[in-house]
């Protein structure tokens, strides 16, 4: 359908301004520069607006950082960001407050996260390729079923699912957390990748097929490299969502040695008596670091799409 | 079947009922199932069983501790009389209709600004994504009270200009609003997806358009917007599904109560309270299937509507 | 459509397995005392100081009992119950379970717990009958009190001094004194209000007990145990506090109800009086940094014997009916309940031990706050009448429900009459289901 979108994009302006097509290269260059940078004034304005909004966006993190340096009883009495004392001990105490050093829980989380990422990348992209590019009977039915699987809230699914994993003897292992990802149960990512693959020009795989490529080769050599932004998105989201996922990790992991970061963080908090809020915030900051770093580096791959791979 | 065709949004293949598949078609079918294999196995082992179980439980009285007892349609009929459930539906609908469009607009606008063409973009992107990293952490509960509480930041700022604030979180008329703000503020996820989508638009289109002297607005309406529609569509569908299932933020901010006065009692929060708080897992399952029907209806409408505004390249 | 048959069959099989699993339910697995390998699982909720102390107790027990291992499982309060419900539904509950007053009947009444009186390794003889009653369901004892608490009024002596108000004599003070003090403090301090209202199920219970009634009927299960006029008068009493200016604003009350202890009004010094369980004294002192004192609740007559105070089990030790290790579990509970080595690690974190020998054993190790609590509970003992039975099946969210209605009344969304009627109907709807 959109094969005609791109031509439209050129032809529509071209129809009205045919002469520009032959515009001298000098002018084109100038225009490009303008587009990239704009005038100094507007550029400055843009930065000012972005920074102003950025401060609002950053406020929670700054507040958490400040709270992690405050004594427990001050956290709830001070709304501002002024620090009067530096309670570094929140970090040392928080790190050692539970049975294992906090790093232990971060390693556990990392195992679950890496397994989930690999699972989602491999299995979801395969399913997505089939849905987006292949013809098979019952495709629409299966696609609808796939979407339905994300429409039921986890709270009614968890008990039957627990019974299955418990019968299999997999409770208190990472299997119930990782295996579903290896089996593409995260329909969010399948659907995401379907949308991305459908956005890729079909001429590419048709050309490859004429060259004698099978589906496996088209998938691995053409589609996967081209959907880098979708894969990066999947990686980043899987990392963050798994890193923060409290409920299923709480349910499936029983031995404190197996606890992950979100479960460990909640262990600082008791709604009926004193909680170690300072330690909780300190360890929250520590556990945010890997996620933030992953985002910082991962987002570079977000922008490595078809635009930069040089395929035309 | 035709409804399913509409729903998937994938192209309908015209096929005769009894037409035999050609060898090539049969091969493609085989390849398809190979690609789908992991998903199919997951569906059979992990997904469908529990879904079917919850459907079965929705017709029973099940308290988690004793075997379920068949009660027929009782749970479904009970929903008609449950005023708290009806209230929670109202809260959820209001939340979906207000916060999803706002969040998507914010996400798209920032994705366009942060896409390219200036210095420090990766820094800005990371900063704007930060709130989404915090997600539903317990810290948010405390933070939100520090901002919107009676002696919170907002009221302190209002006091500077001589306006007397109010208990934004505590007042039933504004509590839901603070959750909408929280949702809009965590626009990072759809923003990232938009960014990825923008990067998939071949630069050659823009080069060609620029060569033709198309203005930026023109480039947006003729290139960016149409080519981004599959991604806009994806975000719309998934954000609606997600918003209907909103749980964590209300749970964390209200301490699991849905208060004040049930004003932040989302449907799933009420479902959770029924299932785990009151041990009415049968009723909770019935609620979940009602929610599934509602979400499926919205998704269906979305897919139908998408025929008119989403453009695919296949 | 024949093509569907094969996948359909697989799916049916998978769901059938789940349904079968569910239908076994919690009971019917009847753990025998002989089976089991002596590896116990023990679960509790709390924050890190409790996790640490409890792990030390486990270590002591393990070193005394070669070949027995106890695996501790802990989480925060709300996660604890989600997990326990799920694991119990999956017939995979921990052997030794920490229970709460809100849920013990739920689990006991539905066959998930074992009658402790039938376990040979567990000696209950040191416990007073009244303490055992707190965990009684029908003829059995399904939870053993880890320690007692009493709902009481905490006062911030520093704020009282600042307001120029004297701390009342709690053995004679009346509700009128309470109203007057609250109003005076609010007036003198401006930013600080007199009281936080209380308004949990705890003080409703006290209010009803002062009128010789109970929250839940013990004769007619599934109904409330109070007459409408006494619930009505309780709402009116709260409105009176509000209208005389003695309480925090409705907004502040509702904000505090979201359940972060340190963010509540009394710990953040927004009120000079707060309603808390006796064991929270130490935490309140830490949160405020002020001189917090513990008082009896006011009574209508000025006679402390009429104040309706009662002991509540802070938590319970229970043994799962699904356990294959009931003998070993009983032995471990026996250690927790009757061994000074365990008591000395626990101190009063789980309430003041109901076993008098344990209470005596820990006395020398207590800090000043803890000692204050212990002597407070001893002091009120002559006045405390029989304690209420644990909340009935289905009552798990009654506390939140009460708070919600109090909020509605304080915001004037409901009249006390409407709130009385609707709250009663809602509570009965919850508890009659059991």
XYZ file of C-alpha atoms in Angstrom, chain A:
312
model
C 0.000 0.000 0.000
C 2.699 2.415 0.927
C 4.926 1.571 -1.920
C 3.375 4.690 -3.321
C 3.951 6.759 -0.225
C 7.565 7.420 -0.907
C 7.049 8.453 -4.532
C 4.196 10.589 -3.327
C 6.568 12.326 -1.046
C 8.725 13.356 -3.952
C 6.137 13.801 -6.590
C 3.751 15.945 -4.664
C 6.156 18.802 -4.168
C 7.757 18.042 -7.488
C 4.473 18.490 -9.277
C 4.115 22.006 -8.028
C 7.705 23.007 -8.267
C 9.218 21.082 -11.082
C 12.074 23.516 -11.590
C 13.565 22.912 -8.145
C 14.420 19.462 -9.240
C 17.223 20.952 -11.167
C 18.190 23.343 -8.398
C 21.927 23.947 -8.151
C 23.758 21.757 -5.644
C 25.025 24.786 -3.742
C 21.569 25.705 -2.654
C 20.753 22.198 -1.604
C 23.753 22.043 0.642
C 22.861 25.227 2.379
C 19.355 23.997 3.023
C 20.661 20.805 4.538
C 22.876 22.669 6.937
C 20.022 24.792 8.055
C 17.949 21.766 8.709
C 20.588 20.204 10.823
C 21.330 23.130 13.013
C 18.871 25.979 12.546
C 19.811 29.506 13.425
C 21.823 30.088 16.568
C 18.892 31.752 18.282
C 16.390 29.012 17.684
C 18.969 26.402 18.588
C 19.579 28.109 21.899
C 15.873 28.389 22.557
C 15.440 24.713 21.838
C 18.176 23.826 24.313
C 16.715 26.083 26.979
C 13.263 24.525 26.645
C 14.734 21.020 26.648
C 16.813 21.731 29.718
C 13.889 23.289 31.566
C 11.772 20.220 30.880
C 14.738 18.060 31.656
C 14.893 19.444 35.160
C 11.286 18.436 35.748
C 12.099 15.014 34.397
C 15.218 14.765 36.522
C 13.561 15.894 39.733
C 12.622 12.358 40.862
C 16.130 11.086 40.406
C 17.656 14.058 42.184
C 15.171 13.613 44.989
C 16.016 9.919 45.270
C 19.693 10.743 45.277
C 19.194 13.319 48.008
C 16.978 10.964 50.000
C 19.592 8.257 49.780
C 21.952 10.617 51.604
C 19.520 11.572 54.328
C 18.941 9.956 57.690
C 15.771 7.859 57.806
C 13.660 10.266 59.818
C 14.426 13.321 57.686
C 13.321 11.776 54.391
C 9.662 12.242 55.210
C 9.906 15.619 56.812
C 11.797 17.443 54.056
C 10.217 18.010 50.680
C 13.035 20.032 49.146
C 16.361 19.045 47.703
C 18.633 20.807 50.224
C 21.007 18.465 51.941
C 22.107 19.321 55.435
C 23.898 16.075 56.205
C 25.592 13.424 54.141
C 24.538 10.021 55.322
C 26.959 7.915 53.299
C 26.268 5.076 55.721
C 22.976 4.439 53.931
C 25.078 3.000 51.136
C 27.360 0.868 53.233
C 24.545 -0.330 55.480
C 22.157 -0.921 52.622
C 24.768 -2.905 50.734
C 25.232 -5.250 53.684
C 21.790 -5.159 55.291
C 20.467 -8.396 53.856
C 21.934 -11.857 54.071
C 24.114 -11.407 51.039
C 25.778 -8.222 49.874
C 23.491 -6.313 47.556
C 25.708 -7.167 44.601
C 24.569 -10.757 44.947
C 20.981 -9.748 44.158
C 22.187 -7.667 41.255
C 23.962 -10.687 39.810
C 20.767 -12.738 40.177
C 18.820 -10.022 38.434
C 21.436 -9.871 35.722
C 21.097 -13.604 35.043
C 17.334 -13.292 34.686
C 17.696 -10.176 32.566
C 20.261 -11.624 30.162
C 18.231 -14.804 29.744
C 15.102 -12.787 29.096
C 16.811 -10.545 26.558
C 18.222 -13.439 24.589
C 14.862 -15.152 24.739
C 12.898 -12.162 23.575
C 15.321 -11.256 20.812
C 15.422 -14.722 19.313
C 11.935 -16.053 19.798
C 9.936 -12.860 19.301
C 11.781 -11.903 16.124
C 11.190 -15.359 14.674
C 7.487 -15.259 15.409
C 7.277 -11.708 14.143
C 8.921 -12.639 10.845
C 6.394 -15.388 10.306
C 3.467 -13.113 11.075
C 4.749 -10.224 9.021
C 6.198 -11.891 5.937
C 5.011 -15.470 5.558
C 1.757 -16.892 4.328
C 0.177 -19.741 6.231
C -3.275 -20.894 7.072
C -4.824 -19.664 10.349
C -2.342 -16.817 10.440
C -4.985 -14.298 11.412
C -6.459 -16.544 14.053
C -3.059 -17.131 15.609
C -2.258 -13.436 15.477
C -5.480 -12.629 17.273
C -4.750 -15.281 19.894
C -1.316 -13.808 20.390
C -2.812 -10.395 21.075
C -5.353 -11.903 23.441
C -2.624 -13.361 25.592
C -1.618 -9.893 26.758
C -5.147 -8.856 27.618
C -5.602 -10.845 30.817
C -4.167 -9.291 33.999
C -1.326 -11.277 35.530
C -3.141 -11.629 38.851
C -5.519 -14.272 37.561
C -2.831 -16.011 35.515
C -0.189 -16.305 38.177
C -1.854 -18.972 40.308
C -2.485 -21.506 37.521
C 0.957 -20.739 36.106
C 2.519 -21.271 39.503
C 0.821 -24.653 39.720
C 2.344 -25.696 36.389
C 5.865 -24.643 37.343
C 5.452 -26.110 40.783
C 4.389 -29.471 39.306
C 7.456 -29.338 37.091
C 9.584 -28.683 40.157
C 10.884 -25.373 38.849
C 9.858 -23.089 41.672
C 12.817 -21.320 43.254
C 14.797 -21.469 40.028
C 15.108 -18.834 37.328
C 13.345 -21.098 34.825
C 9.805 -19.733 35.377
C 11.179 -16.248 34.795
C 13.309 -16.966 31.731
C 11.620 -19.855 29.943
C 8.480 -17.873 29.009
C 10.714 -15.317 27.277
C 12.499 -18.031 25.352
C 9.068 -19.123 24.174
C 7.972 -15.687 22.975
C 5.166 -15.275 25.472
C 5.847 -11.535 25.542
C 3.390 -10.653 22.791
C 4.254 -6.982 23.181
C 7.589 -7.543 21.468
C 6.222 -9.868 18.811
C 3.698 -7.236 17.829
C 6.353 -4.513 17.987
C 8.610 -6.408 15.627
C 5.728 -7.273 13.304
C 5.062 -3.567 12.933
C 8.716 -2.845 12.235
C 9.135 -5.616 9.709
C 6.022 -4.496 7.896
C 7.551 -1.068 7.701
C 10.535 -2.410 5.734
C 10.314 -2.226 1.955
C 9.260 -5.576 0.655
C 11.320 -5.176 -2.506
C 14.346 -6.019 -0.397
C 13.346 -9.562 0.410
C 11.826 -10.055 -2.997
C 15.130 -9.136 -4.566
C 16.888 -11.537 -2.236
C 14.477 -14.285 -3.086
C 15.159 -13.823 -6.762
C 18.827 -14.222 -5.902
C 17.892 -17.595 -4.459
C 17.859 -16.824 -0.740
C 15.656 -18.940 1.502
C 13.602 -17.552 4.343
C 16.240 -18.297 6.932
C 18.786 -16.281 4.991
C 16.366 -13.442 4.314
C 15.524 -13.341 7.978
C 19.068 -13.412 9.289
C 20.818 -11.426 6.527
C 18.270 -8.805 5.615
C 15.453 -8.425 8.086
C 17.397 -8.712 11.338
C 20.071 -6.145 10.451
C 17.414 -3.770 9.183
C 15.301 -3.996 12.303
C 18.148 -2.958 14.560
C 16.059 -0.177 16.142
C 13.336 -2.665 17.048
C 15.875 -5.089 18.462
C 17.502 -2.319 20.454
C 14.103 -1.273 21.749
C 13.356 -4.849 22.736
C 16.683 -5.171 24.506
C 16.271 -1.944 26.425
C 12.688 -2.604 27.441
C 13.287 -6.205 28.374
C 16.211 -5.120 30.488
C 14.275 -2.426 32.311
C 11.015 -4.263 32.716
C 12.651 -7.446 33.915
C 14.974 -5.505 36.187
C 11.929 -3.840 37.790
C 9.497 -6.755 37.664
C 8.533 -7.379 41.255
C 5.488 -9.605 41.269
C 6.543 -12.728 39.387
C 10.047 -12.665 40.839
C 8.549 -12.459 44.321
C 6.240 -15.368 43.659
C 8.716 -17.731 42.010
C 11.846 -17.125 44.067
C 11.605 -18.360 47.634
C 15.177 -18.761 48.851
C 16.695 -15.378 49.752
C 19.872 -16.499 47.978
C 17.846 -16.437 44.754
C 16.252 -13.031 45.358
C 16.569 -10.388 42.694
C 16.912 -6.634 43.004
C 13.216 -5.670 43.200
C 12.485 -8.370 45.768
C 15.516 -7.372 47.806
C 14.552 -3.691 47.667
C 11.126 -4.434 49.101
C 12.748 -6.304 51.942
C 13.856 -2.960 53.349
C 10.290 -1.782 53.735
C 7.704 -2.696 56.338
C 4.379 -0.931 56.189
C 3.670 -1.477 59.882
C 6.892 -0.389 61.529
C 10.249 1.128 60.768
C 11.585 0.649 57.305
C 15.129 1.295 56.213
C 14.145 3.969 53.732
C 17.636 5.412 53.550
C 19.095 2.022 52.633
C 16.242 1.413 50.237
C 16.889 4.651 48.364
C 20.627 4.112 48.383
C 20.281 0.647 46.900
C 17.677 1.923 44.442
C 20.254 4.381 43.170
C 22.860 1.636 42.943
C 20.477 -0.630 41.076
C 19.501 2.172 38.700
C 23.077 2.495 37.483
C 23.149 -0.594 35.250
C 19.776 0.260 33.770
C 20.809 3.786 33.064
C 24.046 2.655 31.473
C 22.218 0.156 29.303
C 19.910 2.880 28.130
C 22.721 5.310 27.517
C 24.615 2.864 25.323
C 21.607 1.043 23.958
C 19.981 4.127 22.579
C 22.839 4.511 20.118
C 21.569 1.397 18.407
C 18.098 2.841 18.308
C 19.354 5.219 15.686
C 21.113 2.613 13.577
C 18.276 1.842 11.280
C 17.932 1.559 7.583
C 18.961 5.181 7.512
C 22.536 4.403 8.473
C 23.050 0.935 7.073
C 23.371 2.332 3.588
C 20.882 0.065 1.905
C 18.906 1.816 -0.748
